[in-house]
Amino acid sequence: EEILEARGNVHLKRGNEYLKADFARYYMSTKWVFLQGNVIVRTGRDELKAEEAEFDLRSRVGWLKKGQIFMAGPHAYISGERINKHWGDVYTFQQAKLSTCDGEVPAWSLVADEAVVEIDGYARLTRSSFQVKDTPIAYTPFFLFPTKTSRQTGLLRPEFGRSTSKGVYYNQPFFWAINESSDLTVNEYFMERRGLMQGLEYRARPNSDTSFWLRGDWLYDKKLDDDDSRGDYSGDGLVRNNHQRFWLRGMLDTKLPDLDWRFKADLDFASDQYFLSEFKSSFSGFNRTREDLFTLFSRDLQERDRNRVSGFLLTREWARGAVAFSSVYEQDTRLGHGNRSSSDDETVQRLPQFDAFLYKGRLFEDFPLEFEASAQAVYMYRRSGTRGARYEIHPRLTLPLNSRYGSIIATAGLRYNIYDSSSISNTNSLKDDGPRQSGKSRTLPDFSIAGFTEFARVYGMDPAPLALTESNVGESRWMALRHSVQPRLEFRHIPNEYQEDNPRYTYDDRIEARTELVYSITNVLTAKTEEVVLEKDENGDMRPTLRTSYRDVARLRLEQSYDFREATRDTERDRHERRPFGDVFADLTIYPSERLSITTRNDWSPYVNALTRHQSGVNINFPEYGSVYIGYDLRRSLDEYKRTREEGVQYLRFGFTTAPVGPFTLSTYFSHDFKDAGNKETDISLAFNHQCFKIVGRVSVDPQEENYQLLIVLTGLGD
């Protein structure tokens, strides 16, 4: 009536929790249990093992002799000669040993005289040493180890290595989890040859409609770039004589209290033209920032060698229209710091801008005439050159006619601009000579008409049927193939209007006359497939079934244009012969399977009988072997009446990542510029993967520097 004893494979269960042992003595009145021999205790996701143990099943306190705790969350083992379990999920250890490695002799471990462990909290180790196998190599009087998977304050994994530009470097970030919706990261980036860079990053997501990210990095750079013939950036004709260097960037997305209004803001401002290129690959560099911002906001930054763009956008939408208030500031990072003065800046700043849109919709219920319009008012400011306001309204009418044989769409529009220049330059901007920009207005009609149709045929297949068995899950077959041919013909016309007297803020202020015919034909192959998948039946059981899907496996578009104005041109005939036919454009995409894709885009000139542009890429992805990417770009130099390209481009990109070969993984990236032998990049990473650690060696070489890194990652410690 007071004591219950059991021997041999003893089980005590309560819900999903249990105790196991060779021998158990249970005190009925006090709810106390004594366990002996191969003790196993399961609580939640964590498992305890010991030779002996005692527990109060009411308060869940007790002790273990020669015990071990396995925490599934961080995949960590903690053992000790004696373990005391306190109220809640808190344990104290004597002669403790902690590791995330499986096995009797772990690859690495932390050994301490005493340890206090809180499940889903921290392990606090006193008088501890770090061991490789069973050999101690480092000692610390106190060590804090995370035993939880949620966000937490602490040091993040550092970066260290050596490069020809920075020398020996070490970058240590510290992460502060302020609360559930915001955090702050501070990093100190020591570079032997450059100095100490400080970085600060703040993130916040107070609700589902608001995201905020802001980061700044500052450096007093020991190095100056005062010789434009140096190897780093030879040939650009620019210098850098500023020691103080920085980069500020950030993004914000939110909804105003009236939920129909959305607000977005971008900040991107750098001290000089080289900052983003020199510090592109670090924890706080351009590449990491770009990936983070695209993940959080689905917006991209300008390429690192372009002007930096900051601004805000306030929008509201209705069923048939929208309005937008915005302001954009574009920074030319090549100005100042020893180069051309900022007072000569001709970059246009839109401060501010208002846009209104009326979406396309029918004017009459029973007649397919559609109307749309846009309007804009913007003040164009720049330090040097013409500045002032530009107003525009652009209504458009569209008449779509559809039949069983095809469709015809006719569109006519009228673009009307008013210019109000507060400061007039003697020449056009954008580096063109011309008359004074004193024009007051511009009226420019446009017209287009397009016709297209489609022919298709379905080719049925008779594949062997798929057996609905679990062993066939993932197997698929092609059931049919549809081939469609889509010819299209479009005529576009914009009359020749004299615009040289008007201000030239952007390229939109000079719209060239156009009278051209564009003809194309598109071929599409679409496959109908069946695949064996597991789905729940009416009883909730998972059973094999067939799933039908459709996928485009190949697409080929051929296109060319004929320019009627070019065919009758009389100017500059001595320099440029007439070439009314445009390049033949061929765009081919092939997706024979989810593991392989091939794309190629080509422009072929009928006058030089050669490619003027080519871009191709092949992606191969086999999980059991790895992935490979090959890309090739070609641009030929051109000297025609309508287009000029002074320098050609011939660029090769290649990269692959192997699937694990034993414990090793190899990744490499290579690019080569055939026009500039010095413009090449190589990146090779070799990783040794273990169950509880990873060692990565990396070598990267580009025109700016050579970089060598060795990274050791211990599972559970900053990984």
Coordinates of C-alpha atoms in Angstrom, one line a residue, residues 302-602:
Q302 CA 22.1 49.8 -57.3
E303 CA 25.2 47.9 -58.5
R304 CA 28.2 48.8 -56.4
D305 CA 29.8 50.9 -59.2
R306 CA 26.6 53.0 -59.8
N307 CA 25.3 56.1 -58.3
R308 CA 23.7 55.6 -54.9
V309 CA 19.9 56.3 -54.8
S310 CA 17.9 57.4 -51.7
G311 CA 14.3 58.4 -51.5
F312 CA 10.8 57.8 -50.3
L313 CA 7.5 56.8 -51.8
L314 CA 3.9 57.3 -50.4
T315 CA 1.2 55.5 -52.4
R316 CA -2.5 54.9 -52.3
E317 CA -4.5 52.6 -54.6
W318 CA -8.2 52.5 -55.6
A319 CA -10.0 50.0 -57.9
R320 CA -9.3 52.2 -60.9
G321 CA -6.4 54.3 -60.0
A322 CA -3.5 55.3 -57.7
V323 CA -1.5 58.3 -56.5
A324 CA 2.1 58.5 -55.5
F325 CA 4.2 61.1 -53.7
S326 CA 7.9 60.6 -53.9
S327 CA 11.3 62.2 -53.7
V328 CA 14.6 60.8 -55.0
Y329 CA 18.2 61.9 -54.4
E330 CA 20.9 60.3 -56.5
Q331 CA 24.5 60.6 -55.3
D332 CA 27.4 60.6 -57.7
T333 CA 30.2 59.1 -55.5
R334 CA 32.9 60.1 -58.0
L335 CA 32.5 63.8 -57.0
G336 CA 34.8 65.3 -54.3
H337 CA 37.6 63.6 -52.5
G338 CA 40.2 64.8 -55.0
N339 CA 38.1 64.5 -58.1
R340 CA 35.7 66.9 -59.9
S341 CA 34.0 69.3 -57.4
S342 CA 30.5 68.6 -56.1
S343 CA 29.5 72.1 -57.3
D344 CA 29.7 70.7 -60.9
D345 CA 27.2 68.0 -60.2
E346 CA 24.7 67.7 -63.1
T347 CA 22.8 64.7 -61.5
V348 CA 19.1 65.4 -61.5
Q349 CA 17.3 65.1 -58.1
R350 CA 13.5 64.7 -58.1
L351 CA 12.6 66.9 -55.2
P352 CA 9.6 66.3 -55.0
Q353 CA 7.5 64.3 -57.5
F354 CA 3.7 63.6 -57.7
D355 CA 2.2 60.9 -59.9
A356 CA -1.4 59.9 -60.6
F357 CA -2.6 56.9 -62.6
L358 CA -5.9 56.0 -64.0
Y359 CA -5.9 52.2 -64.8
K360 CA -7.1 50.9 -68.1
G361 CA -10.9 50.3 -68.2
R362 CA -13.8 50.4 -70.6
L363 CA -15.5 53.7 -71.5
F364 CA -18.7 52.0 -72.6
E365 CA -20.2 48.8 -71.3
D366 CA -21.1 47.4 -74.7
F367 CA -18.1 48.7 -76.7
P368 CA -14.5 47.5 -76.1
L369 CA -12.9 51.0 -76.1
E370 CA -10.6 51.4 -73.1
F371 CA -9.1 54.5 -71.6
E372 CA -6.1 55.0 -69.3
A373 CA -4.0 58.0 -68.3
S374 CA -1.1 59.1 -66.2
A375 CA 0.0 62.5 -64.9
Q376 CA 3.1 63.8 -63.3
A377 CA 4.5 66.9 -61.6
V378 CA 8.1 67.0 -60.6
Y379 CA 10.8 69.5 -59.7
M380 CA 14.2 68.7 -61.2
Y381 CA 17.0 70.1 -59.1
R382 CA 20.7 70.0 -59.8
R383 CA 23.6 72.1 -58.7
S384 CA 24.9 72.6 -62.2
G385 CA 22.7 73.0 -65.3
T386 CA 19.1 73.7 -66.1
R387 CA 16.7 73.1 -63.3
G388 CA 13.0 73.6 -62.8
A389 CA 9.6 71.9 -62.9
R390 CA 8.2 69.5 -65.5
Y391 CA 4.5 68.7 -65.8
E392 CA 3.1 65.9 -67.9
I393 CA -0.2 64.3 -68.8
H394 CA -0.4 61.2 -71.0
P395 CA -3.9 59.9 -71.8
R396 CA -4.2 56.7 -74.0
L397 CA -7.1 55.0 -75.8
T398 CA -7.0 51.3 -76.6
L399 CA -9.3 49.3 -78.8
P400 CA -8.9 45.5 -78.4
L401 CA -10.8 43.4 -81.0
N402 CA -10.9 39.6 -80.4
S403 CA -12.2 36.8 -82.5
R404 CA -11.6 33.0 -82.8
Y405 CA -8.9 33.7 -85.4
G406 CA -6.8 36.1 -83.3
S407 CA -6.7 39.6 -81.8
I408 CA -6.0 43.1 -82.9
I409 CA -5.1 45.9 -80.4
A410 CA -4.9 49.5 -81.5
T411 CA -3.5 52.1 -79.1
A412 CA -3.2 55.9 -79.4
G413 CA -1.8 58.4 -76.9
L414 CA -0.9 62.0 -76.4
R415 CA 2.0 63.1 -74.2
Y416 CA 1.9 66.8 -73.2
N417 CA 4.6 68.4 -71.2
I418 CA 5.0 71.9 -69.7
Y419 CA 8.4 73.1 -68.6
D420 CA 8.9 75.9 -66.0
S421 CA 12.7 76.4 -65.7
S422 CA 13.9 78.5 -62.8
S423 CA 17.6 78.3 -64.0
I424 CA 18.5 77.9 -67.6
S425 CA 21.9 76.5 -68.8
N426 CA 23.5 77.7 -72.0
T427 CA 23.9 74.1 -73.2
N428 CA 21.9 70.9 -72.9
S429 CA 22.7 68.6 -70.0
L430 CA 23.7 64.9 -70.2
K431 CA 27.0 66.0 -71.9
D432 CA 25.4 67.1 -75.2
D433 CA 25.9 70.5 -76.9
G434 CA 22.9 72.3 -78.0
P435 CA 20.8 75.6 -77.8
R436 CA 19.6 77.3 -74.6
Q437 CA 17.1 75.1 -72.8
S438 CA 14.3 77.7 -72.8
G439 CA 11.5 75.7 -74.3
K440 CA 8.1 75.9 -72.5
S441 CA 6.1 72.8 -73.8
R442 CA 6.1 69.7 -75.8
T443 CA 3.2 67.8 -77.5
L444 CA 4.0 64.3 -78.7
P445 CA 1.4 61.8 -80.0
D446 CA 2.1 58.1 -80.3
F447 CA 0.3 55.2 -82.0
S448 CA 0.6 51.5 -82.2
I449 CA -1.4 48.6 -83.6
A450 CA -0.6 44.9 -83.0
G451 CA -2.1 41.7 -84.3
F452 CA -1.5 38.2 -83.1
T453 CA -2.9 34.7 -83.2
E454 CA -2.1 31.2 -82.1
F455 CA -2.0 27.8 -83.8
A456 CA -1.6 24.7 -81.6
R457 CA -1.6 20.9 -81.8
V458 CA -1.5 18.3 -79.0
Y459 CA 0.6 15.2 -79.4
G460 CA -0.7 12.4 -77.2
M461 CA 1.6 9.8 -75.7
D462 CA 1.0 6.3 -74.5
P463 CA 3.4 5.7 -71.6
A464 CA 3.5 2.7 -69.4
P465 CA 1.1 3.3 -66.5
L466 CA 2.6 4.1 -63.1
A467 CA 1.8 1.7 -60.3
L468 CA 0.3 3.5 -57.2
T469 CA 2.8 2.2 -54.7
E470 CA 4.9 3.9 -52.1
S471 CA 8.1 2.8 -53.8
N472 CA 7.0 4.8 -56.9
V473 CA 6.4 8.1 -55.0
G474 CA 8.3 10.8 -57.0
E475 CA 8.1 8.9 -60.3
S476 CA 6.6 10.8 -63.2
R477 CA 5.7 10.4 -66.9
W478 CA 4.8 12.6 -69.8
M479 CA 1.2 12.2 -70.9
A480 CA 1.1 14.7 -73.8
L481 CA 3.0 17.5 -75.5
R482 CA 1.4 20.7 -76.8
H483 CA 3.1 22.7 -79.5
S484 CA 1.8 26.3 -80.0
V485 CA 2.9 28.8 -82.6
Q486 CA 2.2 32.5 -81.9
P487 CA 2.9 35.0 -84.7
R488 CA 2.7 38.7 -83.9
L489 CA 2.9 41.8 -86.0
E490 CA 3.1 45.3 -84.5
F491 CA 3.4 48.8 -86.1
R492 CA 4.7 51.7 -83.9
H493 CA 4.7 55.4 -84.8
I494 CA 5.9 58.5 -83.0
P495 CA 6.2 61.6 -85.2
N496 CA 9.3 63.7 -85.5
E497 CA 9.0 66.7 -83.2
Y498 CA 11.7 69.2 -82.5
Q499 CA 12.6 69.0 -78.8
E500 CA 16.1 70.5 -78.5
D501 CA 14.9 73.8 -77.1
N502 CA 13.3 72.1 -74.1
P503 CA 15.2 71.4 -70.9
R504 CA 16.9 68.0 -70.8
Y505 CA 16.6 66.6 -67.3
T506 CA 16.5 63.0 -68.2
Y507 CA 16.5 60.9 -71.4
D508 CA 12.7 61.0 -71.3
D509 CA 12.9 64.7 -72.4
R510 CA 14.2 63.5 -75.8
I511 CA 11.9 60.9 -77.3
E512 CA 13.1 59.9 -80.8
A513 CA 10.8 59.7 -83.7
R514 CA 9.8 56.2 -84.6
T515 CA 8.1 54.5 -87.5
E516 CA 8.8 50.8 -87.4
L517 CA 7.3 47.4 -88.0
V518 CA 8.1 44.6 -85.5
Y519 CA 7.3 41.0 -86.4
S520 CA 7.9 37.9 -84.3
I521 CA 7.0 34.3 -84.0
T522 CA 7.0 32.3 -80.7
N523 CA 7.0 28.6 -80.4
V524 CA 6.1 27.0 -77.0
L525 CA 6.2 23.3 -76.0
T526 CA 4.1 22.4 -73.0
A527 CA 4.2 19.0 -71.4
K528 CA 1.4 17.4 -69.4
T529 CA 2.9 15.1 -66.7
E530 CA 1.6 12.7 -64.1
E531 CA 3.5 12.1 -60.9
V532 CA 2.9 9.7 -58.0
V533 CA 2.5 11.6 -54.7
L534 CA 1.3 10.9 -51.2
E535 CA -2.0 12.5 -50.3
K536 CA -4.5 12.0 -47.5
D537 CA -7.6 10.1 -48.3
E538 CA -11.1 10.6 -46.7
N539 CA -9.9 8.7 -43.6
G540 CA -6.9 10.9 -43.2
D541 CA -4.4 8.1 -44.2
M542 CA -1.5 8.9 -46.6
R543 CA -2.0 7.0 -49.8
P544 CA -0.2 7.1 -53.2
T545 CA -2.2 9.0 -55.9
L546 CA -1.5 10.6 -59.3
R547 CA -1.1 14.3 -59.6
T548 CA -1.4 16.1 -63.0
S549 CA 0.6 19.2 -63.8
Y550 CA 1.6 21.3 -66.9
R551 CA 5.1 22.8 -67.5
D552 CA 6.6 24.7 -70.4
V553 CA 9.7 22.7 -71.4
A554 CA 10.9 24.9 -74.3
R555 CA 10.2 28.4 -75.7
L556 CA 11.7 30.0 -78.8
R557 CA 11.0 33.6 -79.9
L558 CA 12.3 35.0 -83.1
E559 CA 11.9 38.8 -83.7
Q560 CA 13.0 41.5 -86.1
S561 CA 12.0 45.1 -86.9
Y562 CA 12.0 47.3 -90.0
D563 CA 12.6 51.1 -89.5
F564 CA 10.9 53.1 -92.2
R565 CA 12.6 56.3 -91.2
E566 CA 16.0 54.7 -91.4
A567 CA 15.1 53.4 -94.9
T568 CA 14.6 57.0 -96.1
R569 CA 17.3 58.8 -94.1
D570 CA 19.4 61.3 -96.0
T571 CA 21.7 62.6 -93.2
E572 CA 25.2 61.3 -92.6
R573 CA 25.1 59.0 -95.5
D574 CA 28.8 59.5 -96.0
R575 CA 29.5 58.0 -92.5
H576 CA 26.7 55.5 -92.0
E577 CA 24.9 53.5 -94.7
R578 CA 21.2 52.9 -94.3
R579 CA 20.4 49.9 -92.1
P580 CA 16.6 49.7 -91.8
F581 CA 16.4 46.1 -90.8
G582 CA 17.1 45.5 -87.1
D583 CA 19.0 42.6 -85.7
V584 CA 17.3 39.2 -85.7
F585 CA 16.6 38.4 -82.1
A586 CA 16.4 34.8 -81.0
D587 CA 15.5 33.9 -77.4
L588 CA 15.6 30.2 -76.5
T589 CA 14.8 28.7 -73.2
I590 CA 14.8 24.9 -72.5
Y591 CA 13.6 23.2 -69.3
P592 CA 13.8 19.5 -70.1
S593 CA 13.6 18.7 -66.3
E594 CA 13.7 20.5 -63.0
R595 CA 17.4 19.6 -62.9
L596 CA 18.5 21.2 -66.1
S597 CA 17.8 24.6 -67.8
I598 CA 19.4 26.2 -70.8
T599 CA 18.9 29.8 -71.9
T600 CA 20.4 31.7 -74.9
R601 CA 19.7 35.1 -76.3
N602 CA 21.2 36.3 -79.5

